[in-house]
PDB file of C-alpha atoms in Angstrom:
ATOM      1  CA  MET E   1      25.088   0.517  25.491  1.00 32.00           C
ATOM      2  CA  LEU E   2      25.061  -1.398  22.286  1.00 33.00           C
ATOM      3  CA  ARG E   3      25.960  -5.028  22.989  1.00 34.00           C
ATOM      4  CA  ARG E   4      27.044  -7.450  20.325  1.00 33.00           C
ATOM      5  CA  MET E   5      26.647 -11.193  21.093  1.00 35.00           C
ATOM      6  CA  ALA E   6      27.097 -14.175  18.896  1.00 35.00           C
ATOM      7  CA  ALA E   7      24.494 -16.769  18.313  1.00 37.00           C
ATOM      8  CA  PRO E   8      26.559 -19.873  17.750  1.00 34.00           C
ATOM      9  CA  ALA E   9      23.743 -21.885  16.041  1.00 34.00           C
ATOM     10  CA  ILE E  10      23.306 -19.101  13.325  1.00 34.00           C
ATOM     11  CA  GLY E  11      26.451 -17.142  13.345  1.00 34.00           C
ATOM     12  CA  VAL E  12      25.061 -13.592  13.282  1.00 34.00           C
ATOM     13  CA  VAL E  13      25.743 -10.374  14.912  1.00 35.00           C
ATOM     14  CA  LEU E  14      22.797  -9.164  17.100  1.00 35.00           C
ATOM     15  CA  LEU E  15      22.119  -5.506  17.910  1.00 38.00           C
ATOM     16  CA  LEU E  16      20.197  -5.695  21.199  1.00 36.00           C
ATOM     17  CA  THR E  17      18.129  -3.625  23.397  1.00 37.00           C
ATOM     18  CA  GLY E  18      19.269  -2.675  26.774  1.00 39.00           C
ATOM     19  CA  CYS E  19      17.347  -3.617  30.154  1.00 38.00           C
ATOM     20  CA  GLY E  20      15.218  -1.000  31.574  1.00 41.00           C
ATOM     21  CA  ALA E  21      15.003  -0.338  35.405  1.00 41.00           C
ATOM     22  CA  GLN E  22      11.617  -0.610  37.246  1.00 42.00           C
ATOM     23  CA  GLY E  23      10.168   2.498  38.384  1.00 44.00           C
ATOM     24  CA  ASP E  24       9.151   3.121  42.144  1.00 44.00           C
ATOM     25  CA  GLY E  25       5.878   1.366  43.170  1.00 47.00           C
ATOM     26  CA  PRO E  26       2.601   3.112  44.061  1.00 46.00           C
ATOM     27  CA  PRO E  27       2.192   4.818  47.516  1.00 49.00           C
ATOM     28  CA  THR E  28       1.048   2.452  50.411  1.00 50.00           C
ATOM     29  CA  GLY E  29      -2.833   2.177  50.210  1.00 50.00           C
ATOM     30  CA  ALA E  30      -3.021   3.428  46.665  1.00 47.00           C
ATOM     31  CA  PRO E  31      -4.987   1.036  44.287  1.00 47.00           C
ATOM     32  CA  THR E  32      -2.567  -0.977  41.968  1.00 45.00           C
ATOM     33  CA  LEU E  33      -3.462  -1.169  38.245  1.00 46.00           C
ATOM     34  CA  ALA E  34      -2.618  -4.352  36.613  1.00 45.00           C
ATOM     35  CA  ARG E  35      -0.785  -3.535  33.451  1.00 44.00           C
ATOM     36  CA  PRO E  36       1.025  -5.983  31.294  1.00 46.00           C
ATOM     37  CA  ALA E  37       4.827  -5.550  31.279  1.00 47.00           C
ATOM     38  CA  PRO E  38       6.155  -3.936  28.175  1.00 46.00           C
ATOM     39  CA  PRO E  39       7.339  -6.536  25.490  1.00 54.00           C
ATOM     40  CA  THR E  40      11.080  -7.325  25.484  1.00 65.00           C
ATOM     41  CA  ILE E  41      13.230  -8.953  22.814  1.00 70.00           C
ATOM     42  CA  GLY E  42      16.315 -10.547  23.435  1.00 62.00           C
ATOM     43  CA  VAL E  43      18.900 -13.186  21.870  1.00 52.00           C
ATOM     44  CA  ASP E  44      16.496 -16.005  21.802  1.00 65.00           C
ATOM     45  CA  GLU E  45      13.699 -13.987  20.258  1.00 77.00           C
ATOM     46  CA  ALA E  46      15.891 -12.639  17.484  1.00 72.00           C
ATOM     47  CA  ALA E  47      17.412 -15.995  16.638  1.00 73.00           C
ATOM     48  CA  ALA E  48      14.060 -17.651  16.579  1.00 79.00           C
ATOM     49  CA  ALA E  49      12.650 -15.107  14.134  1.00 90.00           C
ATOM     50  CA  PHE E  50      15.469 -15.395  11.821  1.00 91.00           C
ATOM     51  CA  GLY E  51      15.261 -19.236  12.063  1.00 91.00           C
ATOM     52  CA  LEU E  52      11.713 -19.294  10.643  1.00 92.00           C
ATOM     53  CA  LEU E  53      13.172 -18.741   7.241  1.00 95.00           C
ATOM     54  CA  THR E  54      14.241 -22.240   7.096  1.00 94.00           C
ATOM     55  CA  ARG E  55      10.681 -23.353   7.794  1.00 94.00           C
ATOM     56  CA  LEU E  56       9.365 -20.986   5.253  1.00 95.00           C
ATOM     57  CA  ARG E  57      11.715 -22.317   2.736  1.00 94.00           C
ATOM     58  CA  ASP E  58      10.499 -25.964   3.368  1.00 94.00           C
ATOM     59  CA  ALA E  59       6.804 -24.778   3.262  1.00 95.00           C
ATOM     60  CA  TRP E  60       7.274 -23.295  -0.040  1.00 95.00           C
ATOM     61  CA  ALA E  61       9.150 -26.292  -1.412  1.00 94.00           C
ATOM     62  CA  SER E  62       6.451 -28.581  -0.381  1.00 94.00           C
ATOM     63  CA  ARG E  63       3.702 -26.297  -1.563  1.00 94.00           C
ATOM     64  CA  ASP E  64       2.156 -26.223   2.022  1.00 96.00           C
ATOM     65  CA  CYS E  65       0.092 -23.039   1.764  1.00 96.00           C
ATOM     66  CA  ALA E  66      -1.392 -23.371   5.249  1.00 97.00           C
ATOM     67  CA  GLU E  67       2.235 -23.461   6.642  1.00 97.00           C
ATOM     68  CA  VAL E  68       3.060 -20.387   4.505  1.00 97.00           C
ATOM     69  CA  ALA E  69       0.171 -18.481   5.899  1.00 96.00           C
ATOM     70  CA  ALA E  70       1.134 -19.457   9.547  1.00 96.00           C
ATOM     71  CA  LEU E  71       4.644 -18.135   9.080  1.00 96.00           C
ATOM     72  CA  THR E  72       3.764 -14.847   7.295  1.00 96.00           C
ATOM     73  CA  ALA E  73       2.141 -11.552   8.122  1.00 94.00           C
ATOM     74  CA  ALA E  74       1.524  -8.117   6.759  1.00 93.00           C
ATOM     75  CA  ALA E  75       2.691  -7.893   3.069  1.00 94.00           C
ATOM     76  CA  GLU E  76       4.224 -11.303   2.927  1.00 95.00           C
ATOM     77  CA  SER E  77       0.841 -12.898   3.660  1.00 95.00           C
ATOM     78  CA  GLU E  78      -0.437 -11.708   0.329  1.00 94.00           C
ATOM     79  CA  LEU E  79       1.579 -14.404  -1.110  1.00 96.00           C
ATOM     80  CA  ALA E  80       0.113 -17.253   0.902  1.00 95.00           C
ATOM     81  CA  GLY E  81      -3.155 -17.477  -1.006  1.00 94.00           C
ATOM     82  CA  ARG E  82      -3.504 -17.914  -4.698  1.00 95.00           C
ATOM     83  CA  ALA E  83       0.197 -17.302  -5.490  1.00 96.00           C
ATOM     84  CA  CYS E  84       1.140 -20.333  -3.253  1.00 96.00           C
ATOM     85  CA  ARG E  85      -1.618 -22.339  -4.831  1.00 96.00           C
ATOM     86  CA  ALA E  86      -0.402 -21.477  -8.289  1.00 96.00           C
ATOM     87  CA  THR E  87       2.933 -23.321  -7.499  1.00 95.00           C
ATOM     88  CA  ARG E  88       0.796 -26.610  -7.272  1.00 94.00           C
ATOM     89  CA  ASN E  89       0.056 -26.017 -11.018  1.00 93.00           C
ATOM     90  CA  GLY E  90       3.573 -25.573 -12.014  1.00 92.00           C
ATOM     91  CA  ARG E  91       4.372 -21.827 -11.124  1.00 93.00           C
ATOM     92  CA  PRO E  92       7.999 -21.792  -9.568  1.00 92.00           C
ATOM     93  CA  ALA E  93       8.096 -21.208  -5.827  1.00 90.00           C
ATOM     94  CA  PRO E  94       9.821 -17.976  -4.698  1.00 86.00           C
ATOM     95  CA  ALA E  95      13.640 -17.807  -4.524  1.00 75.00           C
ATOM     96  CA  SER E  96      15.238 -19.850  -1.593  1.00 79.00           C
ATOM     97  CA  PHE E  97      15.022 -18.408   1.846  1.00 84.00           C
ATOM     98  CA  ALA E  98      18.465 -19.950   2.718  1.00 88.00           C
ATOM     99  CA  TYR E  99      19.974 -16.656   4.089  1.00 92.00           C
ATOM    100  CA  GLU E 100      22.707 -16.262   6.605  1.00 90.00           C
ATOM    101  CA  ASP E 101      25.385 -13.930   8.041  1.00 89.00           C
ATOM    102  CA  ALA E 102      22.811 -11.450   9.409  1.00 88.00           C
ATOM    103  CA  ASP E 103      22.894  -8.384  11.489  1.00 88.00           C
ATOM    104  CA  TYR E 104      19.889  -7.810  13.678  1.00 86.00           C
ATOM    105  CA  TYR E 105      18.322  -4.557  14.516  1.00 87.00           C
ATOM    106  CA  VAL E 106      16.119  -4.731  17.554  1.00 85.00           C
ATOM    107  CA  PRO E 107      14.285  -1.514  18.211  1.00 84.00           C
ATOM    108  CA  ASP E 108      14.502   0.228  21.489  1.00 81.00           C
ATOM    109  CA  ARG E 109      10.607   0.424  21.464  1.00 71.00           C
ATOM    110  CA  PRO E 110       9.555  -3.169  20.315  1.00 64.00           C
ATOM    111  CA  GLY E 111       5.859  -2.022  20.324  1.00 69.00           C
ATOM    112  CA  ASP E 112       2.768  -4.292  20.280  1.00 70.00           C
ATOM    113  CA  PRO E 113       3.265  -6.606  18.567  1.00 80.00           C
ATOM    114  CA  PRO E 114       7.086  -6.659  19.024  1.00 86.00           C
ATOM    115  CA  TRP E 115       9.169  -6.619  15.819  1.00 89.00           C
ATOM    116  CA  ALA E 116      12.754  -6.702  14.618  1.00 89.00           C
ATOM    117  CA  ALA E 117      14.548  -6.180  11.330  1.00 90.00           C
ATOM    118  CA  ALA E 118      17.529  -8.075   9.930  1.00 91.00           C
ATOM    119  CA  LEU E 119      19.996  -7.436   7.170  1.00 92.00           C
ATOM    120  CA  ALA E 120      21.270 -10.763   5.736  1.00 92.00           C
ATOM    121  CA  HIS E 121      24.590 -10.734   3.848  1.00 93.00           C
ATOM    122  CA  GLU E 122      24.449 -14.130   2.214  1.00 91.00           C
ATOM    123  CA  PRO E 123      23.888 -15.032  -0.581  1.00 92.00           C
ATOM    124  CA  ASP E 124      23.053 -11.482  -1.464  1.00 93.00           C
ATOM    125  CA  PRO E 125      22.284  -8.759   0.872  1.00 96.00           C
ATOM    126  CA  ALA E 126      18.591  -8.376   1.768  1.00 96.00           C
ATOM    127  CA  TYR E 127      16.441  -6.927   4.499  1.00 96.00           C
ATOM    128  CA  PHE E 128      13.948  -8.844   6.423  1.00 95.00           C
ATOM    129  CA  LEU E 129      11.317  -7.598   9.038  1.00 94.00           C
ATOM    130  CA  PHE E 130       9.732 -10.004  11.594  1.00 94.00           C
ATOM    131  CA  ALA E 131       6.749  -9.342  13.827  1.00 92.00           C
ATOM    132  CA  GLN E 132       4.981 -11.365  16.507  1.00 90.00           C
ATOM    133  CA  GLU E 133       1.504 -12.392  16.148  1.00 87.00           C
ATOM    134  CA  GLN E 134      -0.403 -14.658  18.566  1.00 84.00           C
ATOM    135  CA  ASP E 135       2.864 -15.101  20.408  1.00 82.00           C
ATOM    136  CA  ALA E 136       4.706 -16.467  17.370  1.00 90.00           C
ATOM    137  CA  TRP E 137       7.246 -14.747  15.159  1.00 93.00           C
ATOM    138  CA  ARG E 138       6.182 -14.386  11.381  1.00 95.00           C
ATOM    139  CA  LEU E 139       7.837 -12.833   8.388  1.00 96.00           C
ATOM    140  CA  ALA E 140       6.327  -9.418   7.691  1.00 95.00           C
ATOM    141  CA  TYR E 141       8.538  -8.165   4.833  1.00 95.00           C
ATOM    142  CA  GLY E 142      11.223  -9.963   3.130  1.00 94.00           C
ATOM    143  CA  PRO E 143      13.557 -10.710   1.330  1.00 96.00           C
ATOM    144  CA  ILE E 144      14.000  -7.254   0.188  1.00 97.00           C
ATOM    145  CA  PRO E 145      17.133  -7.240  -1.929  1.00 96.00           C
ATOM    146  CA  LEU E 146      19.285  -4.274  -1.733  1.00 97.00           C
ATOM    147  CA  THR E 147      19.433  -2.015  -4.707  1.00 96.00           C
ATOM    148  CA  ARG E 148      22.211   0.210  -3.240  1.00 94.00           C
ATOM    149  CA  ASP E 149      24.518   0.346  -0.004  1.00 93.00           C
ATOM    150  CA  ALA E 150      22.616   0.022   3.114  1.00 93.00           C
ATOM    151  CA  PRO E 151      22.405   3.043   5.372  1.00 92.00           C
ATOM    152  CA  ARG E 152      24.159   3.395   8.728  1.00 89.00           C
ATOM    153  CA  LEU E 153      21.548   2.892  11.487  1.00 84.00           C
ATOM    154  CA  ASP E 154      21.479   5.077  14.637  1.00 73.00           C
ATOM    155  CA  ALA E 155      22.751   2.272  17.078  1.00 64.00           C
ATOM    156  CA  ALA E 156      24.912   4.175  19.508  1.00 55.00           C
ATOM    157  CA  GLU E 157      23.018   2.396  22.342  1.00 54.00           C
ATOM    158  CA  THR E 158      19.993   0.569  20.992  1.00 60.00           C
ATOM    159  CA  VAL E 159      18.489   0.927  17.316  1.00 74.00           C
ATOM    160  CA  ARG E 160      15.991   3.573  17.790  1.00 80.00           C
ATOM    161  CA  ALA E 161      12.577   2.868  16.333  1.00 79.00           C
ATOM    162  CA  VAL E 162      10.962   5.872  14.823  1.00 83.00           C
ATOM    163  CA  PRO E 163       7.554   6.443  16.526  1.00 71.00           C
ATOM    164  CA  ALA E 164       4.681   7.638  14.115  1.00 67.00           C
ATOM    165  CA  ASP E 165       4.017  10.657  16.680  1.00 68.00           C
ATOM    166  CA  ASP E 166       7.601  11.987  16.300  1.00 72.00           C
ATOM    167  CA  PRO E 167       7.141  15.461  14.808  1.00 66.00           C
ATOM    168  CA  GLU E 168      10.190  15.091  12.536  1.00 74.00           C
ATOM    169  CA  ASP E 169      11.457  11.725  11.522  1.00 75.00           C
ATOM    170  CA  GLY E 170       8.121  10.014  12.523  1.00 77.00           C
ATOM    171  CA  LEU E 171       6.360  12.457  10.260  1.00 83.00           C
ATOM    172  CA  ARG E 172       8.801  11.758   7.352  1.00 83.00           C
ATOM    173  CA  ALA E 173       8.482   8.129   7.758  1.00 86.00           C
ATOM    174  CA  ARG E 174       4.550   8.208   7.865  1.00 88.00           C
ATOM    175  CA  LEU E 175       4.680  10.093   4.676  1.00 90.00           C
ATOM    176  CA  VAL E 176       6.778   7.773   2.748  1.00 93.00           C
ATOM    177  CA  PRO E 177       4.106   5.331   1.593  1.00 93.00           C
ATOM    178  CA  GLN E 178       1.919   8.161   0.605  1.00 93.00           C
ATOM    179  CA  LYS E 179       4.608   9.659  -1.393  1.00 93.00           C
ATOM    180  CA  HIS E 180       5.220   6.374  -3.348  1.00 95.00           C
ATOM    181  CA  LEU E 181       1.726   6.220  -4.007  1.00 93.00           C
ATOM    182  CA  ALA E 182       1.430   9.818  -5.406  1.00 93.00           C
ATOM    183  CA  TYR E 183       4.612   9.114  -7.411  1.00 94.00           C
ATOM    184  CA  LEU E 184       3.684   5.895  -8.971  1.00 94.00           C
ATOM    185  CA  ALA E 185       0.112   7.002  -9.914  1.00 88.00           C
ATOM    186  CA  ASP E 186       1.542  10.171 -11.476  1.00 83.00           C
ATOM    187  CA  PRO E 187       3.421   9.258 -14.877  1.00 76.00           C
ATOM    188  CA  ALA E 188       3.253  12.921 -15.777  1.00 74.00           C
ATOM    189  CA  GLY E 189       5.222  13.859 -12.687  1.00 72.00           C
ATOM    190  CA  LEU E 190       2.638  16.448 -11.395  1.00 77.00           C
ATOM    191  CA  SER E 191       2.712  15.450  -7.946  1.00 79.00           C
ATOM    192  CA  GLY E 192       5.915  17.078  -6.848  1.00 83.00           C
ATOM    193  CA  VAL E 193       7.413  13.808  -5.424  1.00 89.00           C
ATOM    194  CA  ARG E 194      10.868  13.299  -6.708  1.00 88.00           C
ATOM    195  CA  PHE E 195      13.386  10.186  -6.839  1.00 92.00           C
ATOM    196  CA  ALA E 196      16.712  10.215  -8.643  1.00 93.00           C
ATOM    197  CA  ALA E 197      16.736   9.047 -12.291  1.00 91.00           C
ATOM    198  CA  LYS E 198      18.373   5.750 -11.496  1.00 94.00           C
ATOM    199  CA  ASP E 199      16.293   5.053  -8.386  1.00 95.00           C
ATOM    200  CA  ALA E 200      14.428   1.541  -8.554  1.00 96.00           C
ATOM    201  CA  VAL E 201      11.138   3.424  -8.010  1.00 96.00           C
ATOM    202  CA  THR E 202      11.805   5.712 -11.011  1.00 95.00           C
ATOM    203  CA  ARG E 203      12.431   2.691 -13.211  1.00 95.00           C
ATOM    204  CA  LEU E 204       9.199   1.178 -11.943  1.00 96.00           C
ATOM    205  CA  ARG E 205       7.124   4.208 -12.725  1.00 94.00           C
ATOM    206  CA  ASP E 206       8.642   4.600 -16.019  1.00 93.00           C
ATOM    207  CA  GLU E 207       7.774   0.837 -16.788  1.00 94.00           C
ATOM    208  CA  LEU E 208       4.272   1.332 -15.662  1.00 94.00           C
ATOM    209  CA  ALA E 209       3.945   4.335 -18.160  1.00 92.00           C
ATOM    210  CA  GLU E 210       5.218   1.994 -20.946  1.00 92.00           C
ATOM    211  CA  LYS E 211       2.983  -0.959 -20.158  1.00 93.00           C
ATOM    212  CA  PRO E 212      -0.228   0.152 -21.914  1.00 93.00           C
ATOM    213  CA  ALA E 213       1.590   0.548 -25.279  1.00 92.00           C
ATOM    214  CA  ARG E 214       3.506  -2.842 -24.800  1.00 90.00           C
ATOM    215  CA  VAL E 215       0.141  -4.727 -24.687  1.00 91.00           C
ATOM    216  CA  ARG E 216      -1.686  -3.241 -27.553  1.00 91.00           C
ATOM    217  CA  PRO E 217      -4.294  -3.814 -29.141  1.00 92.00           C
ATOM    218  CA  ASP E 218      -5.395  -4.931 -25.507  1.00 92.00           C
ATOM    219  CA  ARG E 219      -6.459  -2.218 -23.292  1.00 95.00           C
ATOM    220  CA  LEU E 220      -4.815  -1.825 -19.741  1.00 95.00           C
ATOM    221  CA  ASP E 221      -5.657   0.062 -16.674  1.00 94.00           C
ATOM    222  CA  VAL E 222      -3.314   0.277 -13.762  1.00 95.00           C
ATOM    223  CA  ASP E 223      -4.272   0.717 -10.064  1.00 95.00           C
ATOM    224  CA  VAL E 224      -1.607   1.430  -7.233  1.00 95.00           C
ATOM    225  CA  ARG E 225      -2.544   0.942  -3.608  1.00 95.00           C
ATOM    226  CA  LEU E 226      -0.857   0.737  -0.203  1.00 94.00           C
ATOM    227  CA  VAL E 227      -0.995  -2.561   1.738  1.00 93.00           C
ATOM    228  CA  PRO E 228      -2.570  -1.972   4.943  1.00 86.00           C
ATOM    229  CA  GLY E 229      -0.556  -2.208   7.995  1.00 78.00           C
ATOM    230  CA  GLU E 230       1.572  -0.181  10.323  1.00 78.00           C
ATOM    231  CA  THR E 231       4.823   1.491   8.801  1.00 82.00           C
ATOM    232  CA  ARG E 232       7.936   0.398  10.487  1.00 90.00           C
ATOM    233  CA  ALA E 233      10.821   2.655  10.632  1.00 91.00           C
ATOM    234  CA  LEU E 234      14.492   2.714  12.276  1.00 91.00           C
ATOM    235  CA  ALA E 235      16.595   5.789  12.824  1.00 89.00           C
ATOM    236  CA  LEU E 236      19.516   6.538  10.821  1.00 89.00           C
ATOM    237  CA  GLU E 237      22.663   8.128  11.610  1.00 84.00           C
ATOM    238  CA  GLY E 238      22.590  11.917  11.282  1.00 80.00           C
ATOM    239  CA  GLY E 239      18.733  12.077  10.996  1.00 84.00           C
ATOM    240  CA  GLY E 240      16.094  10.391   8.852  1.00 88.00           C
ATOM    241  CA  ALA E 241      14.682   6.915   8.851  1.00 91.00           C
ATOM    242  CA  LEU E 242      14.866   3.500   7.138  1.00 95.00           C
ATOM    243  CA  VAL E 243      11.189   2.783   6.286  1.00 95.00           C
ATOM    244  CA  PHE E 244       9.702  -0.649   5.458  1.00 96.00           C
ATOM    245  CA  HIS E 245       6.324  -0.875   3.569  1.00 95.00           C
ATOM    246  CA  ALA E 246       4.397  -2.314   0.724  1.00 96.00           C
ATOM    247  CA  LEU E 247       2.093  -1.650  -2.007  1.00 96.00           C
ATOM    248  CA  THR E 248       0.210  -3.533  -4.694  1.00 96.00           C
ATOM    249  CA  ILE E 249      -0.268  -2.797  -8.399  1.00 97.00           C
ATOM    250  CA  THR E 250      -3.432  -4.041 -10.059  1.00 97.00           C
ATOM    251  CA  TYR E 251      -3.344  -4.546 -13.895  1.00 97.00           C
ATOM    252  CA  ARG E 252      -6.858  -4.800 -15.582  1.00 96.00           C
ATOM    253  CA  GLN E 253      -6.295  -6.110 -19.205  1.00 96.00           C
ATOM    254  CA  ARG E 254      -9.116  -6.391 -21.738  1.00 95.00           C
ATOM    255  CA  GLY E 255      -9.046  -7.828 -25.358  1.00 90.00           C
ATOM    256  CA  ARG E 256     -10.244  -5.363 -27.915  1.00 85.00           C
ATOM    257  CA  GLY E 257     -13.371  -7.121 -29.045  1.00 78.00           C
ATOM    258  CA  GLY E 258     -12.173 -10.623 -28.117  1.00 84.00           C
ATOM    259  CA  GLU E 259      -9.407 -12.393 -26.265  1.00 90.00           C
ATOM    260  CA  VAL E 260      -6.435 -10.860 -24.821  1.00 92.00           C
ATOM    261  CA  ASP E 261      -3.712 -11.073 -27.152  1.00 90.00           C
ATOM    262  CA  HIS E 262      -0.555 -10.158 -25.107  1.00 90.00           C
ATOM    263  CA  PRO E 263      -1.048 -11.379 -21.351  1.00 92.00           C
ATOM    264  CA  LEU E 264       1.158  -8.970 -19.431  1.00 92.00           C
ATOM    265  CA  PHE E 265       2.738 -11.747 -17.260  1.00 93.00           C
ATOM    266  CA  GLY E 266       2.752 -14.429 -19.978  1.00 92.00           C
ATOM    267  CA  ALA E 267       0.589 -17.219 -20.938  1.00 92.00           C
ATOM    268  CA  ALA E 268       2.248 -19.718 -18.709  1.00 93.00           C
ATOM    269  CA  ALA E 269       1.377 -17.639 -15.407  1.00 95.00           C
ATOM    270  CA  VAL E 270      -2.251 -17.159 -16.627  1.00 94.00           C
ATOM    271  CA  ARG E 271      -2.555 -21.171 -16.683  1.00 94.00           C
ATOM    272  CA  ASP E 272      -0.767 -21.477 -13.429  1.00 95.00           C
ATOM    273  CA  PHE E 273      -3.025 -19.123 -11.687  1.00 96.00           C
ATOM    274  CA  THR E 274      -6.403 -19.664 -13.475  1.00 95.00           C
ATOM    275  CA  GLY E 275      -6.279 -22.923 -15.325  1.00 93.00           C
ATOM    276  CA  LYS E 276      -7.293 -21.179 -18.540  1.00 89.00           C
ATOM    277  CA  ALA E 277      -5.524 -20.881 -21.745  1.00 85.00           C
ATOM    278  CA  HIS E 278      -7.415 -17.971 -23.179  1.00 87.00           C
ATOM    279  CA  ALA E 279      -9.235 -15.121 -21.646  1.00 91.00           C
ATOM    280  CA  LYS E 280     -11.331 -11.952 -22.504  1.00 93.00           C
ATOM    281  CA  THR E 281     -10.120 -10.059 -19.415  1.00 94.00           C
ATOM    282  CA  LEU E 282      -7.236 -10.640 -16.937  1.00 96.00           C
ATOM    283  CA  THR E 283      -6.656  -8.905 -13.584  1.00 97.00           C
ATOM    284  CA  ALA E 284      -3.293  -9.422 -12.160  1.00 97.00           C
ATOM    285  CA  THR E 285      -1.952  -8.126  -8.912  1.00 97.00           C
ATOM    286  CA  GLU E 286       1.848  -7.478  -8.316  1.00 97.00           C
ATOM    287  CA  LEU E 287       3.208  -7.049  -4.631  1.00 97.00           C
ATOM    288  CA  ILE E 288       6.148  -4.484  -4.230  1.00 97.00           C
ATOM    289  CA  VAL E 289       8.045  -4.622  -0.978  1.00 97.00           C
ATOM    290  CA  LEU E 290      10.374  -1.622  -0.164  1.00 97.00           C
ATOM    291  CA  ALA E 291      12.973  -0.437   2.109  1.00 97.00           C
ATOM    292  CA  THR E 292      13.281   3.264   1.696  1.00 96.00           C
ATOM    293  CA  GLU E 293      15.814   5.786   3.132  1.00 95.00           C
ATOM    294  CA  ALA E 294      14.095   9.217   4.133  1.00 92.00           C
ATOM    295  CA  ASP E 295      16.759  11.713   4.916  1.00 88.00           C
ATOM    296  CA  GLY E 296      16.234  14.636   7.237  1.00 79.00           C
ATOM    297  CA  ASP E 297      15.750  16.953   4.312  1.00 80.00           C
ATOM    298  CA  GLY E 298      12.791  14.774   2.885  1.00 78.00           C
ATOM    299  CA  THR E 299      14.931  13.180   0.071  1.00 89.00           C
ATOM    300  CA  MET E 300      14.043   9.512  -0.461  1.00 93.00           C
ATOM    301  CA  ARG E 301      16.205   6.756  -1.935  1.00 95.00           C
ATOM    302  CA  THR E 302      15.112   3.257  -2.581  1.00 97.00           C
ATOM    303  CA  VAL E 303      17.500   1.088  -0.548  1.00 97.00           C
ATOM    304  CA  GLY E 304      15.711  -2.194  -1.371  1.00 97.00           C
ATOM    305  CA  MET E 305      12.858  -3.565  -3.534  1.00 97.00           C
ATOM    306  CA  ARG E 306      11.278  -6.948  -4.390  1.00 97.00           C
ATOM    307  CA  ARG E 307       8.362  -7.546  -6.871  1.00 96.00           C
ATOM    308  CA  SER E 308       6.208 -10.606  -6.696  1.00 96.00           C
ATOM    309  CA  LEU E 309       3.083 -11.670  -8.734  1.00 96.00           C
ATOM    310  CA  ALA E 310       0.363 -12.278  -6.217  1.00 96.00           C
ATOM    311  CA  ASP E 311      -2.563 -13.200  -8.185  1.00 97.00           C
ATOM    312  CA  ILE E 312      -4.177 -13.441 -11.638  1.00 97.00           C
ATOM    313  CA  THR E 313      -7.960 -13.928 -12.314  1.00 96.00           C
ATOM    314  CA  ALA E 314      -9.464 -14.285 -15.816  1.00 94.00           C
ATOM    315  CA  THR E 315     -13.001 -14.265 -17.376  1.00 91.00           C
TER     316      THR E 315
END
């Protein structure tokens, strides 16, 4: 049964897992195999995960990159290196992590490491996904601002996690990152992957196709890659899954016979990352974090997306 409990210190609604009954023990005289108990997640763990956003906000404000690295995992750890160090040179820190009024979605299969998702409603709706590493909660994805209304999760008893070996929803969820990769790397639309005309990912692909013309006479190559890591997915009402994953876009810009004339992310960003005012070549990496609704019929809709500049190098 779905249990809703208030966490007074934070003021959020929690969607929690139920308690599983223990099975019968082994027959008398049979050898006992020592197996670790499956991880469980409760109110305290969910509250602690969401609470680390305050620490992360303070770490970014003080430019404490070691603390940022300690509080992040998966896609978000991509920003703990050069992107964080660039803030010491004048680059603005990420937007505030002062989120509240959140619903937590704790999966019925916490997995190893355990994880949980949250949808914060204030100041603007955004998804977060937290995972445990070395017995500590870390932010793996988020904030992921919503680009459309959030879908309804399958939460009749617990929020069902979609396992990768599920032959239907699991397969659809597992293919979502690969479909994004095929779509964004194919401006001509030959891959067969489709998004709606006004979808955020469609607009991103159109922008990528236009960038080479925008920086002429400079030359620009674009490379799209998936961020390594397990795809996390939660079941939706009526079938399908809400999938969290990330990718990077690498831009390689070369001046035609001299210096770069039109830095893709601006001269100020180049100085903050590299300390250089001029360059013959630039390599920039942008992190794209996504929450995608994958319906039972295979249709994909972008529910949330965030773009962050992760790195710039220059020669």
